[in-house]
């Protein structure tokens, strides 16, 4: 089991990430104010001291503690550290992202230091954004100077302020809609004091507002964490840490995209080229700003530069590049080209059709990986560089991908929008559908034929023998997403070919027909059959079938015709919700290959 300490934005994000596993865990907060919805988490409220926490961990078989509490919950951090040592439990700290402080910020080690520095700087009128619990800690300042504290509109907050002797006239009710800049304009303070609260604490807004107002910002530094804590700064890092420490918690492991692998290899190669030491685990930044680390297989000098290799780890996703090498050579550019010059190496595809967001004739290195690589390399070296990406097995691997239909020849694509591969990733599959449809649009296709896979395409393709190959697109299980993409791209005509097994799910309103999410609904099928006047014989058949295709095999012909017509009508009704304006034609495909429309 896992025990999470939250009550913050990070705590809520932690719950969402852990819920994806479908495994039970505990979520603990000091109070009950934070509303958290969780399918698998058991909510605990009330503070735990070290003794209580040790007992709870031992009684409930806790294998991992996740500290997602506020950065300034110093007492809780210390307690967790003590319990971790006593129970020999690892701790993952879900930390906020803390931006680099501006040179004009006045950094204070604690509140006593802040009081001394504010007095030294001659502050007479202060706006305090440090919270009601810090009123007593800043008493030596506000006893002598005018001070306004922004607090939450809770009875507990007013009682704390009153017990500290702070005047009620100096309390400002927290209004999340009022910018800090407006507060500064209203109260004209000489300075503002805040905690080093990180991005999710709105620190950047406070810093910017003070700079615009031309007043100093006093920043109380966050308490230091135990060096034994494993620090992550986002959902992906949290999941990777949990997968490593409690392997049974998630049924499937996540992995990295080829884009992330190429980014890390490029960074390692440049570090070696510049004579820097390359760590075993190279840090890199995901598109959402989260920093992760990835191992390097090898780094070596080569003609004119250095080359680094990463072995792709796709987790438990059936990715064709899993366990295959991604190699990147970096060298100083000999051309007048400024910035990063991406060069196609062995096994990386060439773009030959429009619609992918990459010019025809360019290496098939998608926009997001390009940006990731550019960000990492430019942070180390500002000059021009040649970056050659290679995948030694790429030519053969590409035959098992969508690339041939997309017009990408000679290898695989370096792809990835999030940098992370989720097992059996719906995001990746839907992204591939969008890329296929964008290529079709770029080729002038305005009528696409969507079907679940090769079997259904074989039957429905005979209706459109003159269509370009790019007009035929597999939706897998993602009917709703595929139709939504067609609507977004303004495609006027869609033909949907669907086998009976998926048709009965779609007719029941399920636009994602994956068997892990939805099964055949006999009650719905019986109500549909009853509504159109099918016989008692057919209703009894529905009670006993195990596969939807048996309907076509066992129903009397007159009932089958009525039933399939009703099934098609219901499919149309649900598809219209996501594809409301185009011309949609649906064919139910029977096992014999017969098309029903």
Coordinates of C-alpha atoms in Angstrom, one line a residue:
X1 CA 0.0 0.0 0.0
X2 CA 1.0 3.6 -0.5
X3 CA 0.4 6.5 1.9
X4 CA 0.1 10.0 0.5
X5 CA 0.2 13.2 2.5
X6 CA -1.5 16.0 0.5
X7 CA -3.9 18.9 0.9
X8 CA -2.3 20.8 -1.9
X9 CA -2.6 21.2 -5.7
X10 CA 0.2 18.6 -5.9
X11 CA -1.8 16.3 -3.6
X12 CA -4.8 16.4 -5.9
X13 CA -2.5 15.7 -8.9
X14 CA -1.0 12.8 -7.0
X15 CA -4.4 11.3 -6.4
X16 CA -5.3 11.5 -10.1
X17 CA -2.0 9.8 -11.1
X18 CA -2.4 7.0 -8.6
X19 CA -6.0 6.4 -9.5
X20 CA -4.9 5.4 -13.0
X21 CA -3.5 2.2 -11.5
X22 CA -6.8 0.9 -10.1
X23 CA -5.0 -0.1 -6.9
X24 CA -5.9 1.0 -3.4
X25 CA -4.0 3.7 -1.5
X26 CA -4.4 6.1 1.4
X27 CA -4.7 9.9 1.1
X28 CA -4.1 11.9 4.3
X29 CA -4.7 15.6 5.0
X30 CA -4.6 17.6 8.2
X31 CA -8.1 19.0 7.7
X32 CA -11.1 18.1 5.6
X33 CA -11.4 21.3 3.6
X34 CA -9.8 20.0 0.3
X35 CA -12.3 18.3 -1.9
X36 CA -10.7 15.3 -3.6
X37 CA -12.5 12.7 -5.7
X38 CA -10.9 9.4 -5.9
X39 CA -12.0 6.0 -7.1
X40 CA -9.4 4.0 -5.2
X41 CA -8.0 6.2 -2.5
X42 CA -9.2 6.0 1.2
X43 CA -9.3 9.5 2.7
X44 CA -7.7 10.1 6.1
X45 CA -8.1 13.4 8.0
X46 CA -6.3 14.6 11.1
X47 CA -2.6 15.3 11.9
X48 CA -0.3 12.3 12.6
X49 CA 2.6 12.4 14.9
X50 CA 5.6 10.1 14.5
X51 CA 4.2 7.4 16.8
X52 CA 0.8 7.4 15.1
X53 CA 2.3 7.4 11.6
X54 CA 4.7 4.5 12.5
X55 CA 1.7 2.4 13.8
X56 CA -0.4 3.2 10.8
X57 CA 2.4 2.2 8.3
X58 CA 3.0 -1.1 10.1
X59 CA -0.6 -2.0 10.5
X60 CA -1.5 -1.3 6.9
X61 CA 1.5 -2.7 5.2
X62 CA 2.7 0.7 3.8
X63 CA 5.5 0.2 1.3
X64 CA 5.9 3.8 0.1
X65 CA 5.2 7.3 1.5
X66 CA 4.5 10.1 -0.9
X67 CA 5.0 13.6 0.6
X68 CA 2.9 16.0 -1.5
X69 CA 2.2 18.4 1.4
X70 CA 2.9 22.1 1.2
X71 CA 6.6 23.1 0.9
X72 CA 6.3 25.0 4.3
X73 CA 4.8 22.0 6.2
X74 CA 8.2 21.6 7.8
X75 CA 7.0 19.7 10.9
X76 CA 5.3 17.1 8.7
X77 CA 8.4 16.8 6.5
X78 CA 10.5 16.1 9.6
X79 CA 8.0 13.5 10.9
X80 CA 7.9 11.7 7.6
X81 CA 11.7 11.6 7.5
X82 CA 11.8 10.1 11.0
X83 CA 9.1 7.5 10.2
X84 CA 10.9 6.7 6.9
X85 CA 14.1 5.9 8.9
X86 CA 12.4 4.0 11.6
X87 CA 10.3 1.8 9.3
X88 CA 12.9 1.7 6.5
X89 CA 10.4 3.1 4.0
X90 CA 11.3 5.1 0.9
X91 CA 9.7 8.6 0.5
X92 CA 8.9 10.2 -2.8
X93 CA 8.6 14.0 -2.5
X94 CA 6.1 15.4 -5.0
X95 CA 7.8 18.8 -5.2
X96 CA 6.5 22.0 -6.9
X97 CA 8.5 23.5 -9.7
X98 CA 10.4 26.5 -8.3
X99 CA 11.4 29.2 -10.7
X100 CA 14.8 30.8 -10.4
X101 CA 14.5 33.9 -8.1
X102 CA 14.9 37.3 -9.7
X103 CA 18.1 39.2 -8.7
X104 CA 15.9 41.9 -7.2
X105 CA 14.2 39.6 -4.7
X106 CA 15.3 39.8 -1.1
X107 CA 15.8 36.3 0.1
X108 CA 15.2 35.5 3.8
X109 CA 16.2 32.3 5.6
X110 CA 13.2 32.5 8.0
X111 CA 10.7 35.0 9.4
X112 CA 13.1 36.5 12.0
X113 CA 15.5 37.2 9.2
X114 CA 12.7 38.7 7.1
X115 CA 11.7 41.0 10.0
X116 CA 15.3 42.2 10.4
X117 CA 15.7 42.8 6.6
X118 CA 12.4 44.6 6.2
X119 CA 13.3 47.0 9.1
X120 CA 16.8 47.4 7.6
X121 CA 15.2 48.4 4.3
X122 CA 12.9 50.9 6.0
X123 CA 9.7 49.2 5.1
X124 CA 6.8 51.0 6.8
X125 CA 3.7 49.6 5.1
X126 CA 3.7 45.9 4.2
X127 CA 1.4 43.5 2.2
X128 CA 1.9 40.0 3.6
X129 CA 1.0 37.1 1.3
X130 CA 2.4 34.4 3.7
X131 CA -0.8 33.2 5.2
X132 CA -2.6 33.6 8.5
X133 CA -0.3 31.1 10.4
X134 CA 2.6 33.5 9.9
X135 CA 0.9 36.4 11.6
X136 CA 2.4 35.5 15.0
X137 CA 5.8 34.9 13.4
X138 CA 5.9 38.4 12.0
X139 CA 4.6 40.1 15.1
X140 CA 7.8 42.0 15.8
X141 CA 7.2 43.8 12.5
X142 CA 3.5 44.6 12.5
X143 CA 3.6 45.7 16.2
X144 CA 5.6 48.7 14.9
X145 CA 4.5 49.1 11.3
X146 CA 1.3 49.1 9.2
X147 CA 0.6 45.6 7.8
X148 CA -2.1 43.9 5.7
X149 CA -2.4 40.1 5.7
X150 CA -4.3 38.3 3.0
X151 CA -6.1 35.3 4.6
X152 CA -8.7 32.7 3.6
X153 CA -12.3 33.5 4.5
X154 CA -12.6 30.9 7.3
X155 CA -13.6 31.1 10.9
X156 CA -10.4 29.3 11.9
X157 CA -8.4 32.0 10.1
X158 CA -10.1 34.9 11.9
X159 CA -9.6 33.1 15.3
X160 CA -5.9 32.7 14.6
X161 CA -5.5 36.3 13.8
X162 CA -7.5 37.4 16.9
X163 CA -5.5 35.1 19.1
X164 CA -2.3 36.7 17.8
X165 CA -3.7 40.1 18.6
X166 CA -3.7 41.3 15.0
X167 CA -6.2 44.1 14.2
X168 CA -9.1 42.9 12.1
X169 CA -8.8 46.0 9.9
X170 CA -5.6 44.6 8.5
X171 CA -7.1 41.4 7.3
X172 CA -7.8 41.0 3.6
X173 CA -10.1 38.2 2.5
X174 CA -8.4 36.0 -0.1
X175 CA -10.0 36.6 -3.5
X176 CA -8.6 34.2 -6.1
X177 CA -9.9 36.5 -8.9
X178 CA -8.1 39.6 -7.7
X179 CA -4.6 39.9 -9.2
X180 CA -1.7 40.7 -6.8
X181 CA -1.0 43.8 -8.9
X182 CA -4.5 45.1 -8.1
X183 CA -3.9 44.5 -4.4
X184 CA -0.7 46.5 -4.6
X185 CA -2.5 49.4 -6.3
X186 CA -5.3 49.4 -3.7
X187 CA -3.1 49.4 -0.6
X188 CA 0.1 51.0 -1.9
X189 CA 2.6 49.0 0.3
X190 CA 6.3 49.8 0.5
X191 CA 7.0 46.1 0.1
X192 CA 5.4 42.6 -0.2
X193 CA 6.5 39.5 1.6
X194 CA 5.7 36.0 0.4
X195 CA 6.9 32.4 0.8
X196 CA 9.0 30.7 -1.9
X197 CA 5.8 29.0 -3.0
X198 CA 6.7 27.8 -6.5
X199 CA 4.8 27.9 -9.7
X200 CA 1.6 26.4 -8.3
X201 CA 1.6 28.9 -5.5
X202 CA 1.5 31.8 -7.9
X203 CA 5.0 33.0 -7.1
X204 CA 5.8 34.3 -10.5
X205 CA 2.7 36.6 -10.5
X206 CA 3.7 38.1 -7.1
X207 CA 7.3 38.6 -8.4
X208 CA 6.1 40.3 -11.6
X209 CA 3.6 42.5 -9.8
X210 CA 6.3 43.8 -7.4
X211 CA 8.7 44.5 -10.3
X212 CA 6.0 46.5 -12.1
X213 CA 5.2 48.5 -9.0
X214 CA 8.8 49.1 -8.3
X215 CA 8.7 47.8 -4.7
X216 CA 10.9 45.0 -3.1
X217 CA 9.7 41.5 -2.7
X218 CA 10.9 39.7 0.4
X219 CA 11.0 35.9 -0.1
X220 CA 11.0 33.5 2.8
X221 CA 13.0 30.4 1.6
X222 CA 11.3 27.1 1.7
X223 CA 12.5 24.6 4.3
X224 CA 15.1 22.1 3.1
X225 CA 13.9 18.5 2.7
X226 CA 15.7 15.3 3.8
X227 CA 18.3 14.3 1.3
X228 CA 16.9 10.8 1.4
X229 CA 13.7 11.9 -0.3
X230 CA 13.3 11.0 -3.9
X231 CA 12.2 14.2 -5.6
X232 CA 9.8 14.3 -8.5
X233 CA 8.1 17.4 -10.0
X234 CA 5.2 16.0 -11.9
X235 CA 2.8 13.2 -12.7
X236 CA 5.2 11.4 -15.0
X237 CA 8.0 11.4 -12.6
X238 CA 5.7 10.2 -9.8
X239 CA 4.4 7.3 -11.8
X240 CA 8.0 6.2 -12.8
X241 CA 9.0 6.4 -9.2
X242 CA 6.0 4.3 -8.0
X243 CA 6.6 1.8 -10.8
X244 CA 10.2 1.3 -9.6
X245 CA 9.5 1.1 -5.9
X246 CA 6.1 -0.7 -5.8
X247 CA 6.2 -2.6 -9.2
X248 CA 2.8 -4.3 -8.5
X249 CA 0.9 -1.0 -8.0
X250 CA 0.5 -0.3 -11.7
X251 CA -0.5 -3.2 -13.9
X252 CA 1.7 -1.9 -16.8
X253 CA 4.8 0.2 -16.9
X254 CA 5.1 3.6 -18.7
X255 CA 7.9 4.4 -21.1
X256 CA 9.6 7.1 -23.1
X257 CA 8.9 8.3 -26.6
X258 CA 11.5 8.2 -29.4
X259 CA 11.6 12.0 -29.1
X260 CA 12.6 11.9 -25.4
X261 CA 15.3 9.3 -26.2
X262 CA 16.7 11.4 -29.0
X263 CA 16.7 14.4 -26.7
X264 CA 18.7 12.7 -24.1
X265 CA 21.1 11.2 -26.6
X266 CA 21.6 14.6 -28.2
X267 CA 22.3 16.3 -24.8
X268 CA 24.8 13.6 -23.8
X269 CA 26.6 13.8 -27.1
X270 CA 26.9 17.6 -26.8
X271 CA 28.1 17.4 -23.3
X272 CA 30.8 14.9 -24.4
X273 CA 31.7 17.1 -27.3
X274 CA 32.2 20.1 -25.0
X275 CA 34.4 18.0 -22.6
X276 CA 31.8 17.8 -19.9
X277 CA 31.2 14.8 -17.7
X278 CA 28.1 12.8 -18.8
X279 CA 26.1 11.5 -15.9
X280 CA 24.7 7.9 -16.0
X281 CA 21.2 9.4 -15.7
X282 CA 20.8 12.5 -17.9
X283 CA 18.2 15.0 -16.9
X284 CA 15.9 16.4 -19.5
X285 CA 12.7 18.5 -19.6
X286 CA 9.4 17.3 -20.9
X287 CA 7.1 19.6 -22.9
X288 CA 5.1 20.4 -19.8
X289 CA 8.2 21.5 -17.9
X290 CA 8.7 18.4 -15.7
X291 CA 12.3 17.2 -15.4
X292 CA 13.0 13.5 -15.7
X293 CA 16.2 11.4 -16.1
X294 CA 17.1 8.7 -18.5
X295 CA 20.0 6.3 -18.7
X296 CA 22.6 6.5 -21.4
X297 CA 23.9 3.3 -23.0
X298 CA 27.1 4.7 -24.3
X299 CA 28.9 7.9 -25.4
X300 CA 31.9 7.9 -27.7
X301 CA 33.8 10.2 -30.0
X302 CA 33.4 9.8 -33.7
X303 CA 34.5 11.6 -36.9
X304 CA 33.9 15.3 -36.4
X305 CA 31.8 15.0 -33.2
X306 CA 30.5 12.7 -30.5
X307 CA 27.7 10.1 -30.6
X308 CA 25.5 8.9 -27.8
X309 CA 23.1 6.0 -27.7
X310 CA 19.9 5.5 -25.7
X311 CA 18.1 2.1 -25.6
X312 CA 14.4 2.9 -26.0
X313 CA 12.3 1.8 -23.1
X314 CA 8.6 1.9 -24.1
X315 CA 7.5 0.3 -20.8
X316 CA 4.8 -2.3 -21.4
X317 CA 3.5 -0.6 -24.5
X318 CA 3.7 -2.7 -27.7
X319 CA 5.9 -0.1 -29.4
X320 CA 7.9 -1.3 -32.3
X321 CA 11.0 0.6 -31.2
X322 CA 11.1 -0.9 -27.7
X323 CA 14.6 -2.0 -26.7
X324 CA 16.1 -0.7 -30.0
X325 CA 18.9 1.9 -30.0
X326 CA 18.3 5.6 -30.8
X327 CA 21.6 7.2 -31.7
X328 CA 22.4 10.9 -32.0
X329 CA 25.6 12.4 -33.4
X330 CA 26.3 16.1 -32.5
X331 CA 29.0 18.2 -34.1
X332 CA 29.8 21.8 -34.5
X333 CA 28.2 23.1 -37.7
X334 CA 30.4 24.0 -40.6
X335 CA 27.7 25.8 -42.4
X336 CA 26.3 29.3 -41.9
X337 CA 23.1 27.8 -40.5
X338 CA 22.2 29.3 -37.1
X339 CA 20.9 27.1 -34.3
X340 CA 20.2 23.3 -34.7
X341 CA 20.5 21.7 -38.1
X342 CA 18.6 18.4 -38.0
X343 CA 20.0 15.8 -40.3
X344 CA 18.4 12.4 -41.2
X345 CA 20.6 9.5 -40.3
X346 CA 20.2 5.8 -40.9
X347 CA 16.8 4.4 -40.2
X348 CA 15.0 7.7 -39.8
X349 CA 12.3 8.4 -42.4
X350 CA 12.0 11.0 -45.0
X351 CA 8.8 13.1 -45.3
X352 CA 7.4 12.8 -48.9
X353 CA 3.8 13.9 -48.4
X354 CA 2.3 17.2 -47.0
X355 CA 0.1 17.4 -43.9
X356 CA 2.5 16.3 -41.2
X357 CA 3.6 19.8 -40.1
X358 CA 7.1 19.0 -41.5
X359 CA 8.1 20.2 -44.9
X360 CA 8.4 17.6 -47.7
X361 CA 12.0 16.5 -48.0
X362 CA 12.8 17.0 -44.3
X363 CA 13.7 14.2 -41.8
X364 CA 10.7 12.7 -40.1
X365 CA 11.5 14.4 -36.8
X366 CA 8.3 15.8 -35.4
X367 CA 8.0 19.4 -34.0
X368 CA 7.8 18.5 -30.3
X369 CA 11.0 16.4 -30.3
X370 CA 12.8 19.2 -32.3
X371 CA 11.8 21.7 -29.7
X372 CA 12.9 19.5 -26.8
X373 CA 16.3 19.0 -28.4
X374 CA 16.7 22.7 -29.3
X375 CA 15.9 23.6 -25.7
X376 CA 18.3 21.2 -24.1
X377 CA 21.2 21.9 -26.5
X378 CA 20.8 25.7 -26.6
X379 CA 21.0 25.8 -22.8
X380 CA 24.5 24.2 -23.0
X381 CA 25.9 25.7 -26.2
X382 CA 24.5 28.8 -28.0
X383 CA 26.2 28.2 -31.3
X384 CA 25.3 26.3 -34.5
X385 CA 25.2 22.5 -34.3
X386 CA 24.6 19.6 -36.7
X387 CA 22.4 16.9 -35.1
X388 CA 22.2 13.6 -36.9
X389 CA 19.6 11.2 -35.5
X390 CA 19.8 7.5 -36.5
X391 CA 17.9 4.3 -35.7
X392 CA 20.0 1.4 -37.0
X393 CA 16.9 -0.9 -37.2
X394 CA 14.6 1.8 -38.4
X395 CA 14.0 0.7 -42.0
X396 CA 12.6 -2.7 -40.9
X397 CA 10.8 -1.3 -37.9
X398 CA 9.0 1.3 -40.1
X399 CA 7.2 -1.5 -42.0
X400 CA 5.2 -2.2 -38.8
X401 CA 4.0 1.4 -38.4
X402 CA 1.7 3.8 -40.1
X403 CA 4.6 5.5 -41.9
X404 CA 4.1 4.0 -45.3
X405 CA 0.6 5.3 -45.5
X406 CA 1.7 8.7 -44.2
X407 CA 4.3 9.0 -47.0
X408 CA 7.3 8.6 -44.7
X409 CA 9.9 6.5 -46.4
X410 CA 13.1 4.9 -45.4
X411 CA 12.6 4.6 -41.7
X412 CA 10.7 5.5 -38.6
X413 CA 9.6 8.9 -37.2
X414 CA 11.0 10.6 -34.2
X415 CA 7.8 11.4 -32.4
X416 CA 6.1 12.2 -29.1
X417 CA 3.9 15.0 -27.9
X418 CA 4.2 14.5 -24.1
X419 CA 7.6 12.7 -24.1
X420 CA 6.1 9.8 -22.3
X421 CA 4.6 6.5 -23.6
X422 CA 1.6 5.3 -21.6
X423 CA 1.0 1.5 -21.9
X424 CA -1.3 0.8 -24.8
X425 CA -1.5 4.6 -25.1
X426 CA -4.8 5.9 -26.3
X427 CA -3.2 9.3 -26.7
X428 CA -0.5 8.0 -29.1
X429 CA -3.1 6.1 -31.1
X430 CA -5.4 9.1 -31.4
X431 CA -2.4 11.3 -32.4
X432 CA -1.6 8.8 -35.1
X433 CA -5.2 9.0 -36.4
X434 CA -5.0 12.8 -36.5
X435 CA -1.7 12.6 -38.4
X436 CA -3.2 10.3 -41.0
X437 CA -6.2 12.4 -41.4
X438 CA -4.1 15.6 -41.8
X439 CA -2.1 13.9 -44.5
X440 CA -5.4 12.9 -46.3
X441 CA -6.6 16.5 -46.1
X442 CA -3.3 17.9 -47.4
X443 CA -3.7 15.5 -50.4
X444 CA -7.1 16.9 -51.2
X445 CA -9.1 14.0 -49.7
X446 CA -12.6 15.2 -48.5
X447 CA -14.1 11.8 -48.1
X448 CA -12.5 9.4 -45.6
X449 CA -13.4 5.8 -44.9
X450 CA -12.9 4.8 -41.3
X451 CA -12.9 1.3 -40.0
X452 CA -11.5 -0.7 -37.0
X453 CA -8.7 -2.5 -38.8
X454 CA -7.5 -4.5 -41.8
X455 CA -10.4 -7.0 -41.7
X456 CA -13.1 -4.4 -42.0
X457 CA -11.1 -2.3 -44.4
X458 CA -10.8 -5.3 -46.8
X459 CA -14.6 -5.5 -47.1
X460 CA -15.4 -1.8 -47.3
X461 CA -12.6 -0.9 -49.6
X462 CA -14.5 -2.6 -52.5
X463 CA -17.0 0.2 -52.4
X464 CA -14.3 2.8 -53.1
X465 CA -11.8 1.2 -55.5
X466 CA -10.6 4.6 -56.8
X467 CA -9.9 6.2 -53.4
X468 CA -6.3 7.1 -52.4
X469 CA -4.8 4.8 -49.8
X470 CA -4.6 7.8 -47.4
X471 CA -8.5 8.0 -47.4
X472 CA -8.7 4.7 -45.5
X473 CA -8.1 5.2 -41.8
X474 CA -8.2 2.7 -38.9
X475 CA -10.0 3.9 -35.7
X476 CA -9.2 0.8 -33.6
X477 CA -11.7 1.5 -30.8
X478 CA -11.6 5.3 -30.9
X479 CA -14.7 6.0 -33.0
X480 CA -15.6 9.2 -31.2
X481 CA -12.1 10.6 -31.3
X482 CA -11.8 9.8 -35.0
X483 CA -15.1 11.4 -35.9
X484 CA -14.2 14.4 -33.8
X485 CA -10.9 14.8 -35.6
X486 CA -12.8 14.6 -39.0
X487 CA -15.1 17.4 -37.7
X488 CA -12.2 19.5 -36.5
X489 CA -10.5 19.2 -39.9
X490 CA -13.7 20.1 -41.8
X491 CA -13.9 16.7 -43.7
X492 CA -17.3 16.8 -45.4
X493 CA -17.9 13.0 -45.9
X494 CA -17.2 10.1 -43.7
X495 CA -18.0 6.4 -44.3
X496 CA -17.8 4.3 -41.2
X497 CA -17.4 0.5 -41.6
X498 CA -18.0 -1.4 -38.3
X499 CA -18.1 -5.1 -37.4
X500 CA -21.1 -6.3 -35.4
X501 CA -19.2 -6.6 -32.2
X502 CA -18.3 -2.9 -32.1
X503 CA -21.6 -1.9 -33.7
X504 CA -23.6 -3.1 -30.7
X505 CA -21.4 -1.1 -28.3
X506 CA -21.6 2.0 -30.4
X507 CA -25.4 1.7 -30.7
X508 CA -25.5 1.6 -26.9
X509 CA -23.7 5.0 -26.8
X510 CA -20.1 3.9 -26.3
X511 CA -17.8 5.9 -28.7
X512 CA -14.8 4.1 -27.3
X513 CA -15.5 0.4 -27.8
X514 CA -12.4 -1.2 -26.1
X515 CA -13.3 -4.4 -24.3
X516 CA -11.6 -3.2 -21.2
X517 CA -14.0 -0.4 -20.9
X518 CA -17.3 -1.8 -22.2
X519 CA -18.9 -5.1 -22.9
X520 CA -22.0 -6.1 -24.9
X521 CA -25.1 -4.8 -23.2
X522 CA -27.8 -7.5 -23.5
X523 CA -30.4 -5.5 -21.8
X524 CA -30.0 -2.7 -24.3
X525 CA -30.1 -5.1 -27.2
X526 CA -33.2 -6.7 -25.9
X527 CA -34.9 -3.4 -25.5
X528 CA -33.9 -2.4 -29.0
X529 CA -35.2 -5.7 -30.4
X530 CA -38.5 -5.4 -28.5
X531 CA -38.9 -1.8 -29.7
X532 CA -38.8 -2.8 -33.3
X533 CA -41.1 -5.8 -32.9
X534 CA -38.7 -8.7 -33.0
X535 CA -40.1 -12.1 -32.1
X536 CA -39.9 -13.9 -28.7
X537 CA -37.5 -16.3 -30.4
X538 CA -35.0 -13.5 -31.1
X539 CA -35.3 -12.1 -27.6
X540 CA -34.5 -15.6 -26.2
X541 CA -31.5 -15.7 -28.6
X542 CA -30.1 -12.5 -27.1
X543 CA -30.2 -14.1 -23.6
X544 CA -27.9 -16.9 -24.7
X545 CA -25.4 -15.5 -27.2
X546 CA -21.8 -14.8 -26.1
X547 CA -20.7 -13.0 -29.2
X548 CA -22.5 -10.2 -31.1
X549 CA -21.8 -11.8 -34.4
X550 CA -24.2 -14.7 -33.4
X551 CA -27.1 -12.3 -33.9
X552 CA -26.6 -12.4 -37.7
X553 CA -26.2 -16.2 -37.6
X554 CA -29.2 -17.0 -35.4
X555 CA -31.9 -14.3 -35.8
X556 CA -34.7 -15.1 -38.2
X557 CA -34.2 -13.1 -41.5
X558 CA -37.2 -10.8 -40.9
X559 CA -36.1 -10.0 -37.4
X560 CA -32.5 -9.5 -38.4
X561 CA -33.5 -6.8 -41.0
X562 CA -35.6 -4.9 -38.4
X563 CA -32.9 -5.2 -35.8
X564 CA -30.0 -4.1 -38.0
X565 CA -32.0 -1.1 -39.2
X566 CA -32.6 0.0 -35.6
X567 CA -28.9 -0.7 -34.7
X568 CA -27.8 1.6 -37.5
X569 CA -30.2 4.3 -36.5
X570 CA -28.8 4.2 -32.9
X571 CA -25.2 4.3 -34.2
X572 CA -26.0 7.4 -36.3
X573 CA -27.6 9.1 -33.3
X574 CA -24.5 8.8 -31.1
X575 CA -22.0 9.6 -33.9
X576 CA -23.9 12.8 -34.7
X577 CA -22.9 14.1 -31.3
X578 CA -19.2 14.4 -32.3
X579 CA -19.7 14.7 -36.1
X580 CA -22.8 16.9 -36.4
X581 CA -22.4 18.6 -39.7
X582 CA -20.8 16.3 -42.2
X583 CA -22.3 13.5 -44.3
X584 CA -21.9 10.2 -42.4
X585 CA -22.7 6.8 -43.9
X586 CA -22.4 3.7 -41.7
X587 CA -22.1 0.1 -42.8
X588 CA -22.4 -2.8 -40.5
X589 CA -20.1 -5.5 -41.7
X590 CA -21.1 -9.1 -41.1
X591 CA -18.7 -12.0 -40.8
X592 CA -19.6 -13.1 -44.3
X593 CA -18.4 -9.7 -45.6
X594 CA -21.9 -8.5 -46.4
X595 CA -22.4 -4.8 -45.9
X596 CA -25.6 -3.5 -44.2
X597 CA -26.5 0.1 -44.6

